[in-house]
Every structure is written in structure tokens, then in C-alpha cells.
PDB file of C-alpha atoms in Angstrom:
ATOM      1  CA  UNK U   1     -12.252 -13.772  13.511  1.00 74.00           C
ATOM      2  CA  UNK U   2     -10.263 -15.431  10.588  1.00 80.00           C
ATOM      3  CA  UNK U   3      -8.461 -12.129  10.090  1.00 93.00           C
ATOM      4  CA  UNK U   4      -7.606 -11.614   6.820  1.00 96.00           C
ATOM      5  CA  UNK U   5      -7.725 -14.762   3.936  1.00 97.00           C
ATOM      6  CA  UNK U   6      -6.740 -15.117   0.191  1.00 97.00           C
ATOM      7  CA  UNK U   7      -7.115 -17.635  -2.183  1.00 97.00           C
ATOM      8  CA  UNK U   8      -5.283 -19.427  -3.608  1.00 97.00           C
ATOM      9  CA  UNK U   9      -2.220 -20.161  -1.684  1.00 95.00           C
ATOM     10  CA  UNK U  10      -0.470 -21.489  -4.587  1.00 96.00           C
ATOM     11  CA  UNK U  11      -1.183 -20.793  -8.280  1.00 96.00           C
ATOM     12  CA  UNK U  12       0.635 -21.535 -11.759  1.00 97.00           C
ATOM     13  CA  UNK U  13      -0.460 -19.484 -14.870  1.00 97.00           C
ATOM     14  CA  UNK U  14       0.585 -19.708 -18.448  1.00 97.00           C
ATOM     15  CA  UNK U  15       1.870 -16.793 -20.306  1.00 97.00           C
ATOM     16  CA  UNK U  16      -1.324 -14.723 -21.119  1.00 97.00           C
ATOM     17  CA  UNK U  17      -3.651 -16.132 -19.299  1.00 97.00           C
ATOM     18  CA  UNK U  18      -5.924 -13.938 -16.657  1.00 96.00           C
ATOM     19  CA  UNK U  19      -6.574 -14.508 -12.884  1.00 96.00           C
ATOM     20  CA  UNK U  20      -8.262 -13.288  -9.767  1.00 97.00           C
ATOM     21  CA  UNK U  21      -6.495 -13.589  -6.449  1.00 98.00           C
ATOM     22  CA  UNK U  22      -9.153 -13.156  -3.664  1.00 98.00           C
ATOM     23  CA  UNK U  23      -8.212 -11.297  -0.419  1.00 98.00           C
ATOM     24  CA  UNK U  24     -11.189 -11.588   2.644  1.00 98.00           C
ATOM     25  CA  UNK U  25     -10.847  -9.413   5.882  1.00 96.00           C
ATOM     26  CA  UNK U  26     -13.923  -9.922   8.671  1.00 95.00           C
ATOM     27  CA  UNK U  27     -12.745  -7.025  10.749  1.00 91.00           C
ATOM     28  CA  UNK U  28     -14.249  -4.161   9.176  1.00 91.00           C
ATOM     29  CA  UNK U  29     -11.518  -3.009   8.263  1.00 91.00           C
ATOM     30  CA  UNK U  30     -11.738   0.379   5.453  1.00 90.00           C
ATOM     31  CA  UNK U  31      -8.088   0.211   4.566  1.00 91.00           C
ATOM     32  CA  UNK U  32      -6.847  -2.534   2.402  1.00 94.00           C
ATOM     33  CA  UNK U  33      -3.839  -3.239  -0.049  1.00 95.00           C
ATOM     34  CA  UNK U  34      -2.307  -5.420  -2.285  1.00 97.00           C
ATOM     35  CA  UNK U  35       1.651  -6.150  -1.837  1.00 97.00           C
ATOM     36  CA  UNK U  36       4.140  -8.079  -4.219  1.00 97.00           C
ATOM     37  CA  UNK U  37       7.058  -9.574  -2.555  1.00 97.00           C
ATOM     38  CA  UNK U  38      10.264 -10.305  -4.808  1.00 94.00           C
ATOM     39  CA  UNK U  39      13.495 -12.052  -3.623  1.00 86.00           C
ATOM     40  CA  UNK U  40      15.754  -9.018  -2.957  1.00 82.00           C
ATOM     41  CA  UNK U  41      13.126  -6.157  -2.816  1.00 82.00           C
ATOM     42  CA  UNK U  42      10.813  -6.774  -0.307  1.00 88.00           C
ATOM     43  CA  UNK U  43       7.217  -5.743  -0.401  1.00 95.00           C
ATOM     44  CA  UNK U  44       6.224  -3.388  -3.180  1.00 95.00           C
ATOM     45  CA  UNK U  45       2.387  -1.560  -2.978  1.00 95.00           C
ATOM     46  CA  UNK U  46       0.408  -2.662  -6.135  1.00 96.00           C
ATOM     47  CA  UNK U  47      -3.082  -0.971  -5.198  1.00 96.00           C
ATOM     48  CA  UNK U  48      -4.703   0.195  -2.316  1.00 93.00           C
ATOM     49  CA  UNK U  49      -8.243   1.027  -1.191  1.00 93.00           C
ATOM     50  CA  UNK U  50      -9.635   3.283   1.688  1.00 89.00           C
ATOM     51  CA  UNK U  51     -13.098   2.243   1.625  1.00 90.00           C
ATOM     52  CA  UNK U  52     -15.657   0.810  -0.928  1.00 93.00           C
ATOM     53  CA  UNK U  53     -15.566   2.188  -4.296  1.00 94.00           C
ATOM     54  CA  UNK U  54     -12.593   3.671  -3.712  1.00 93.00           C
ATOM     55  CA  UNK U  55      -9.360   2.467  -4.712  1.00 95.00           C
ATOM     56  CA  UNK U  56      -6.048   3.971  -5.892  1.00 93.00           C
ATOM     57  CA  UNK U  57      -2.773   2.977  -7.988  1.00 94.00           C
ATOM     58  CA  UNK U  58       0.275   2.152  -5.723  1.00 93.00           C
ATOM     59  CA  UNK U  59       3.679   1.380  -6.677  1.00 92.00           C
ATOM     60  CA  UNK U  60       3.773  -1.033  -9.189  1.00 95.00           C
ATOM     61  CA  UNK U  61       0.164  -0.839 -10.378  1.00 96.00           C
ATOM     62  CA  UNK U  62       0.682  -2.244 -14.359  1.00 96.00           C
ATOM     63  CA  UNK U  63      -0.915  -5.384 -15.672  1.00 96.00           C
ATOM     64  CA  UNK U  64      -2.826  -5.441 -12.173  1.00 97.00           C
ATOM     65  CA  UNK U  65      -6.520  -4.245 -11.970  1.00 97.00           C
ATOM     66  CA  UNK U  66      -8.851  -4.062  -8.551  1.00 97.00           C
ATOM     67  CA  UNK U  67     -12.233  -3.103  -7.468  1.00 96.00           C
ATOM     68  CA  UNK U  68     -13.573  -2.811  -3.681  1.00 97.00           C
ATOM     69  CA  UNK U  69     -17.350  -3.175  -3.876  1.00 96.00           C
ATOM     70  CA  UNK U  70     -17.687  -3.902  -0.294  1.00 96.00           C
ATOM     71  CA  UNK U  71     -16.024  -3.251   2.783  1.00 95.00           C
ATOM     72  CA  UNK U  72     -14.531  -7.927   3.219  1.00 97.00           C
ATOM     73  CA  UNK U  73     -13.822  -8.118  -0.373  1.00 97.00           C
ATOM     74  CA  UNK U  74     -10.622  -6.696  -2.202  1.00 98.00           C
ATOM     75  CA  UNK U  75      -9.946  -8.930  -5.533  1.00 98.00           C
ATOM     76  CA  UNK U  76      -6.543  -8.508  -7.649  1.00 98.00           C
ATOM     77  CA  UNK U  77      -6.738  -9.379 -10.783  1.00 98.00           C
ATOM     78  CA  UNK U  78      -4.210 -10.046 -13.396  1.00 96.00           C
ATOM     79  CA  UNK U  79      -5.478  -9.043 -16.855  1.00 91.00           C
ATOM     80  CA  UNK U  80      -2.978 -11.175 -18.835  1.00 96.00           C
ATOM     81  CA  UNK U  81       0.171 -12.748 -16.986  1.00 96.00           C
ATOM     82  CA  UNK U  82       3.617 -12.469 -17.492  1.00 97.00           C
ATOM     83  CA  UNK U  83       6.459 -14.241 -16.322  1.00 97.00           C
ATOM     84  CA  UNK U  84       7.200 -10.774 -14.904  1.00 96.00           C
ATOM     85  CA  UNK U  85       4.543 -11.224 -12.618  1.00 97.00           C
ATOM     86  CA  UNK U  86       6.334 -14.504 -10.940  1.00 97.00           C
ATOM     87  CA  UNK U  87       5.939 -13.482  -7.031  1.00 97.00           C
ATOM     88  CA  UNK U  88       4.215 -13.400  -3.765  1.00 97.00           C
ATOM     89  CA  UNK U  89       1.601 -11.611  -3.047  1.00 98.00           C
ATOM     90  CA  UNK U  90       0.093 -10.456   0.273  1.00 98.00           C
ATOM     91  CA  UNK U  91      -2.945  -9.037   1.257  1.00 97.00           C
ATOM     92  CA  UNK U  92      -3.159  -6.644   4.152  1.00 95.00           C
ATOM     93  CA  UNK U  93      -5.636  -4.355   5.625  1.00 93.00           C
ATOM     94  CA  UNK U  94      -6.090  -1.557   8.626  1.00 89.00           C
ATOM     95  CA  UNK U  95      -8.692   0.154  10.868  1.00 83.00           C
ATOM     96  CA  UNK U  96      -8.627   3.269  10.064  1.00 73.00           C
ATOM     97  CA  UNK U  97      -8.275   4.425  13.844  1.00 64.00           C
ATOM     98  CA  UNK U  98      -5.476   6.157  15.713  1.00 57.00           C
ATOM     99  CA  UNK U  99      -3.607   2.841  16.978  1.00 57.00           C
ATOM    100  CA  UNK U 100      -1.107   3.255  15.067  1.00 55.00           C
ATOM    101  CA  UNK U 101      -2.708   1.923  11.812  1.00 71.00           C
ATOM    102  CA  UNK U 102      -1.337  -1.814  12.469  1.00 82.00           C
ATOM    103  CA  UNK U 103      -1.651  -3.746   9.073  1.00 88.00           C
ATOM    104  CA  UNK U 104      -2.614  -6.927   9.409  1.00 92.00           C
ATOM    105  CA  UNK U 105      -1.306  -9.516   6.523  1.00 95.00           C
ATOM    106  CA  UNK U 106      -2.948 -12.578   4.981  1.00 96.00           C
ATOM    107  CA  UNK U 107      -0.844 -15.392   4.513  1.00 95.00           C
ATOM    108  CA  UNK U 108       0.182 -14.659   0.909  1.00 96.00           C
ATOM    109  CA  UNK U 109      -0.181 -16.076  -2.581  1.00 97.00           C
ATOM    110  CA  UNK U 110       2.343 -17.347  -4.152  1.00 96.00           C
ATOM    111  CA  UNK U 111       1.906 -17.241  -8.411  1.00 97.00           C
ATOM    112  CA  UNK U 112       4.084 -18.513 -10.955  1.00 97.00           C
ATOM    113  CA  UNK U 113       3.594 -17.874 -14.592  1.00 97.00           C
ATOM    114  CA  UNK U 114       5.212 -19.857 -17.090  1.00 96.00           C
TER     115      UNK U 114
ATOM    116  CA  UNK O   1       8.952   9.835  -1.865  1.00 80.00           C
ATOM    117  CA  UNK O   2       9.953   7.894   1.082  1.00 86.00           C
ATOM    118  CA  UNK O   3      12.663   5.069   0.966  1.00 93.00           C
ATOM    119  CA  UNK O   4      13.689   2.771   3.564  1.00 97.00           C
ATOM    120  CA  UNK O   5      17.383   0.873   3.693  1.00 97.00           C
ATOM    121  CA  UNK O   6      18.231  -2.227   5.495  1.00 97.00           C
ATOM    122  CA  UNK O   7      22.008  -2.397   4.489  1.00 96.00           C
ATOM    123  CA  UNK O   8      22.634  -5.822   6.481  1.00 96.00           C
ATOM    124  CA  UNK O   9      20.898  -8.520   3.846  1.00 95.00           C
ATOM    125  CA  UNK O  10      21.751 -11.232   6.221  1.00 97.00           C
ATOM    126  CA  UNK O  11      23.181 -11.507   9.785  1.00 97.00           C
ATOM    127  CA  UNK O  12      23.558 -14.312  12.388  1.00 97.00           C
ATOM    128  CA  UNK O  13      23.523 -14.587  16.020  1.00 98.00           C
ATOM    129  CA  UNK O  14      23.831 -17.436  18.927  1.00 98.00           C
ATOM    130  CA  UNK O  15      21.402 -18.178  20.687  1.00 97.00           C
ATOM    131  CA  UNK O  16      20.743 -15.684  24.282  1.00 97.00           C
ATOM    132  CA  UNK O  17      23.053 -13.528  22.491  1.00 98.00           C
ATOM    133  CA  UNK O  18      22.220  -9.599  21.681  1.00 98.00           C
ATOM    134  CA  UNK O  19      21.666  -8.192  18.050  1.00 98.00           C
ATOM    135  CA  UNK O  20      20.580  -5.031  16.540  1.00 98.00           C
ATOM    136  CA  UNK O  21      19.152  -4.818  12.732  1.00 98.00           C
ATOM    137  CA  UNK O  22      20.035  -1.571  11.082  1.00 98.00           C
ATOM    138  CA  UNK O  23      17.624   0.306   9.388  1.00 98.00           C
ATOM    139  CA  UNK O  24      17.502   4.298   7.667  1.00 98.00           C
ATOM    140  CA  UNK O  25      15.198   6.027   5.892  1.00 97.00           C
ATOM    141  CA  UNK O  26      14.647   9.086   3.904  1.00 96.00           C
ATOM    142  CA  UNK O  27      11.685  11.344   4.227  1.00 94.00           C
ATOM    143  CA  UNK O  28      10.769  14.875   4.339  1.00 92.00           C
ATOM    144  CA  UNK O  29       7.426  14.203   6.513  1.00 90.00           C
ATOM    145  CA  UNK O  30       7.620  15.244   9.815  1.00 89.00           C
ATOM    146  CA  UNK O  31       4.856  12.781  11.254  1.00 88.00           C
ATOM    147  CA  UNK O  32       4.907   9.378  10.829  1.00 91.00           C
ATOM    148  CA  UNK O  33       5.470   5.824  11.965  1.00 91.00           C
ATOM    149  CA  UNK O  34       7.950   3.147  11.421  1.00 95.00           C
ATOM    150  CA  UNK O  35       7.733  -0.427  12.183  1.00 95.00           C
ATOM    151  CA  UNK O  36       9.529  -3.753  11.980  1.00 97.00           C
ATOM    152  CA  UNK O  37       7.545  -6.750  10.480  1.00 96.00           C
ATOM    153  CA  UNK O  38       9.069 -10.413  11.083  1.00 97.00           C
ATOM    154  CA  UNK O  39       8.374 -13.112   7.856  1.00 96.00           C
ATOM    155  CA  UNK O  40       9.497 -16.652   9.621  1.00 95.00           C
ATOM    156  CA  UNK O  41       9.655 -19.565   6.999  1.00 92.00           C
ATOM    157  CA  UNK O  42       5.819 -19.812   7.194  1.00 91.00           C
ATOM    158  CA  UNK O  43       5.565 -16.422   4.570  1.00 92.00           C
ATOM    159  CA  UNK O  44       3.452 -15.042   7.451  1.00 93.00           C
ATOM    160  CA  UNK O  45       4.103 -11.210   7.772  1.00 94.00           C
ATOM    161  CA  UNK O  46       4.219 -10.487  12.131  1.00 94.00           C
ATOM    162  CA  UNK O  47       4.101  -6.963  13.392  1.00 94.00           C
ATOM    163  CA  UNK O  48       7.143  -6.742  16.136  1.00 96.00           C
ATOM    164  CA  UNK O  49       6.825  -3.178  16.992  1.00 95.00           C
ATOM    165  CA  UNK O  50       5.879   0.055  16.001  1.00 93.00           C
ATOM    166  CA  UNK O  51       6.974   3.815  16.841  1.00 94.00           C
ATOM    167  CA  UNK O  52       5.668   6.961  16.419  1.00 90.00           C
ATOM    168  CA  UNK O  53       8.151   9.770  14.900  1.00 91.00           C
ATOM    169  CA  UNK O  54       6.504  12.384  17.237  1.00 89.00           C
ATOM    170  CA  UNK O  55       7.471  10.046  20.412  1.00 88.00           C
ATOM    171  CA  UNK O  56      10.643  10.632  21.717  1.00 86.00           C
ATOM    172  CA  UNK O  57      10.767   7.312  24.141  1.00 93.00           C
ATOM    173  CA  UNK O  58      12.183   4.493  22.215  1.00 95.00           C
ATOM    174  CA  UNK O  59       9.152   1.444  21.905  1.00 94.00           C
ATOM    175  CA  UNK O  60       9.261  -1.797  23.118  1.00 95.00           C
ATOM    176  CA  UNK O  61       8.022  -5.002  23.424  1.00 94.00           C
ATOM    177  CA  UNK O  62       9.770  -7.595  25.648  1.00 96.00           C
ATOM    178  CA  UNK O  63      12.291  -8.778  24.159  1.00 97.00           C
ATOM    179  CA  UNK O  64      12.506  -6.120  21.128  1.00 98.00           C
ATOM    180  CA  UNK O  65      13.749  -3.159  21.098  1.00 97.00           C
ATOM    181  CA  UNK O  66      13.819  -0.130  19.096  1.00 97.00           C
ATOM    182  CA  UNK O  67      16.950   2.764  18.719  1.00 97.00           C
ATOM    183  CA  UNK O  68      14.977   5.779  16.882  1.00 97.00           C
ATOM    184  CA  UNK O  69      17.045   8.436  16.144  1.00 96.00           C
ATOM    185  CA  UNK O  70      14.845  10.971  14.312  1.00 95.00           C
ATOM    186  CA  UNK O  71      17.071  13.579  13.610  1.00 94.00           C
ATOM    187  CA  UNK O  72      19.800  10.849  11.747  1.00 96.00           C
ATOM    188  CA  UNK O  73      16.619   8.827  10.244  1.00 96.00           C
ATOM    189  CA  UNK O  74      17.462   5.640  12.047  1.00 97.00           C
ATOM    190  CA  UNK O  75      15.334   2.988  13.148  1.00 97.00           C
ATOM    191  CA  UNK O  76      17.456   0.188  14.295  1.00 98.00           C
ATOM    192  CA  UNK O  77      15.788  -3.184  16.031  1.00 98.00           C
ATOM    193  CA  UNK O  78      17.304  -4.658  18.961  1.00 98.00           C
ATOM    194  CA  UNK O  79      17.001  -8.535  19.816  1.00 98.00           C
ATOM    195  CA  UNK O  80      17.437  -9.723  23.380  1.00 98.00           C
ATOM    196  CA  UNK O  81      18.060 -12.892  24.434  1.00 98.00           C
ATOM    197  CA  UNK O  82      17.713 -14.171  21.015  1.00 98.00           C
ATOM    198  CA  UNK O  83      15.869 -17.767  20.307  1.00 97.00           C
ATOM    199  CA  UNK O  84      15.532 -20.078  17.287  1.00 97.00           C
ATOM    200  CA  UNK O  85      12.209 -18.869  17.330  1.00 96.00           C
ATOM    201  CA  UNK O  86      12.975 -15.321  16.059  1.00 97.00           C
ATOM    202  CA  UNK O  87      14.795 -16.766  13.272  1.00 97.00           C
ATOM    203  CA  UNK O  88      13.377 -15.116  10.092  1.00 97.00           C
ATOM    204  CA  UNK O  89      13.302 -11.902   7.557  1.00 97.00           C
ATOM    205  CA  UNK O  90      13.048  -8.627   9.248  1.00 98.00           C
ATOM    206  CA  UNK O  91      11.616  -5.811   7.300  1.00 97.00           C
ATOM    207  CA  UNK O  92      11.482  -2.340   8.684  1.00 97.00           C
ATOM    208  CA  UNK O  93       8.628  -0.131   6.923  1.00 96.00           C
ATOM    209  CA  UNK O  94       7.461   3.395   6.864  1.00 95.00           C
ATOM    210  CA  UNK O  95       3.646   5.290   7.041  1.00 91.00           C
ATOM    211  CA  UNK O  96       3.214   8.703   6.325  1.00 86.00           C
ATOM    212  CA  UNK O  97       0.793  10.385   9.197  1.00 79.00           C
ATOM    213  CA  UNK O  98      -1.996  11.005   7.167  1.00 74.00           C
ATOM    214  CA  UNK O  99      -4.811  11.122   9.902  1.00 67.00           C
ATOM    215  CA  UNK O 100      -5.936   7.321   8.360  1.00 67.00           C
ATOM    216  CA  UNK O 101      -4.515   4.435   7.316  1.00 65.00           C
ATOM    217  CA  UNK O 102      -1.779   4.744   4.708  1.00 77.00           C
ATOM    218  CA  UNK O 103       0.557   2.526   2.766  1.00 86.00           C
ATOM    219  CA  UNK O 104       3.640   1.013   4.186  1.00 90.00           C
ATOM    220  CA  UNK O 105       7.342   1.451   2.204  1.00 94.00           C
ATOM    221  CA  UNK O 106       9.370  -1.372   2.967  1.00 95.00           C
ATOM    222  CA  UNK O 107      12.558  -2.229   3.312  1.00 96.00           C
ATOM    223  CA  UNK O 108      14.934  -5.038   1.196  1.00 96.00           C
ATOM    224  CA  UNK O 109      14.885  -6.841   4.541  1.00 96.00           C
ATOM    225  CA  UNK O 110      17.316  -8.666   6.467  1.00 97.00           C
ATOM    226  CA  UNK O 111      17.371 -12.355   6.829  1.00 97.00           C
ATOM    227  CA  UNK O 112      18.454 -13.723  10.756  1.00 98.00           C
ATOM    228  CA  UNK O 113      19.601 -16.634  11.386  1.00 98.00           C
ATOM    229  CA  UNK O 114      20.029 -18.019  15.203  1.00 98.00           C
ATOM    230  CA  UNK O 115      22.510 -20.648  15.957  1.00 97.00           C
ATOM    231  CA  UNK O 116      22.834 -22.898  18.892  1.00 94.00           C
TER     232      UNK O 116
END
């Protein structure tokens, strides 16, 4: 299993411009989520999903914009960037069984936008 | 809503010595779970342990530790026989019990350094 992967690792935007950051999990997992990690405030829920179709506003949900059409595939996109938006981001998702609903990370994006 | 504290941004600790991260939170759920995630250098966010609010024995896992004190909403994280290795952020995180999965609230973190 590759566990969970998103692409890229590394990313620089200009002011304005839009972007997809892909997030991959081959575990079947129904539970996913998108995270934005900022020096001083650690990890902050953007969106989440439960299953396909379904997906819900977390957090800090504006300027951010997801879809879950299948059970791998949980895109975040970024509609039109702001410096704002300078951070890491981190992928995660969960079985939806009673183990204790471990979250399993990717290993994080890291976007700057200029 | 839930919130979660780490009030220690940074701490540091020998090597083989003994150290214990701090951690409260505030909730008015009755079930739920709490766990401590380690981020070394590599960004890479490692589960250390978990606990369940509705079990009384503290968790561990070798050489980690957990204090859970329900009624005072602590969850502190003790380090034994500490190594380079474990050097790295700490965040301690919260899940509702909703019968599924659920999102995490996490903590500020706090950043460990072990010295020789």
C-alpha cells in the first residue's frame, strides 16, 4: 500500500492564480480531510468528506473548494490564491471502523503564493 | 466547540532522561478520543498513541506514556528514556465519538528538542 499521497510536494503560486492539490489514499478508506498547518497554530480542518459525494465545510473552509467523486481521490482546490493561503497542507484519511479512527497523514504540501 | 492547549511551545530534554508534554482541553462531549501525533523534521505527521475518554487505564506504547485525567481535561504525554530520535513537534488532538470517523482539533504543538 502507498498509504496516502499528494501532489505536489512543493508549489509556488502568484497572487490570483488557481490550483489543485491532489490527495490519493489506496486503503479504502471513507473518511478523508484536508488540514492547513501554520507556524504557531498547528493543524486547522479546511474540508472533510465521509464518503463519495459527500463532503462538508471544516474550519477554515474560504477560498478552498473540494469534491470526492470516488472513494482514492480527494482534490483541494484553490479558486484564486492569496498570500493568505502561504502554508502546509496535509492530507489525511480514516476507516471508518471502531479502532479508534487512526488518521493516517500524507506527507504534506507545502504552497507559497507570492 | 472543542479546543485543545499545549501551553509548553518548546521544551528540551537529555538524552535517557524523562519528560512529560502538557496538554488540556475543553469539551462538553462525554465520549471521545485524544491522541498525540509526532511531526519530526521530515513534515511527516506519526500517530504515538491514542486513548479513549471512556477508558479509565492510562494507554501506552513502549516508551510513551499517557496521564489522562478526565475529570481535570488533561492529557499529558510522557517520554521515557528519551532519544535523538523522538526529537520533533508534538501535537495532542481531539475526536468527538461520533460512531465514525470524525475530525481531529489540534493543538499549537510543542517543539522537543533532545540533547546529548
Amino acid at each position: 500500500n502507498a498509504g496516502v499521497t499528494q501532489t505536489p510536494k512543493f508549489q509556488v503560486l502568484k497572487t490570483g492564480q488557481s490550483m489543485t492539490l491532489q490527495c490519493a489514499q489506496d486503503m479504502n478508506h471513507e473518511y478523508m480531510s484536508w488540514y492547513r498547518q501554520d507556524p504557531g497554530m498547528g493543524l486547522r480542518l479546511i474540508h472533510y468528506s465521509v464518503g463519495a459525494g459527500i463532503t462538508d465545510q471544516g474550519e477554515v473552509p474560504n477560498g478552498y473548494n473540494v469534491s470526492r467523486s470516488t472513494t482514492e481521490d480527494f482534490p483541494l482546490r484553490l479558486l484564486s490564491a492569496a498570500p493568505s493561503q502561504t502554508s502546509v497542507y496535509f492530507c489525511a484519511s480514516s476507516p471508518t471502523t471502531p479502532r479508534g479512527y487512526e488518521q493516517y497523514f500524507g506527507p504534506g504540501t507545502r504552497l507559497t503564493v507570492t | 466547540a472543542q479546543t485543545v492547549t499545549q501551553s509548553q511551545p518548546e521544551m528540551s530534554v537529555q538524552e535517557a532522561e524523562t519528560v512529560t508534554l502538557s496538554c488540556t482541553y475543553d469539551t462538553s462531549e462525554n465520549n471521545y478520543y485524544l491522541f498525540w501525533y509526532k511531526q519530526p523534521p521530515s513534515r511527516q505527521m506519526i500517530l504515538v498513541i491514542r486513548q479513549e475518554a471512556y477508558k479509565q487505564q492510562n494507554a501506552t506504547e513502549n516508551r510513551f506514556s499517557v496521564n489522562f485525567q478526565k475529570a481535570a481535561k488533561s492529557f499529558s504525554l510522557k517520554i521515557s528514556d528519551s532519544q535523538l530520535g523522538d526529537t520533533a513537534m508534538y501535537f495532542c488532538a481531539f475526536m468527538k465519538h461520533t460512531g465514525t470517523a470524525s475530525k481531529l482539533t489540534f493543538g499549537t504543538g510543542t517543539r522537543l528538542q533532545v540533547t546529548l
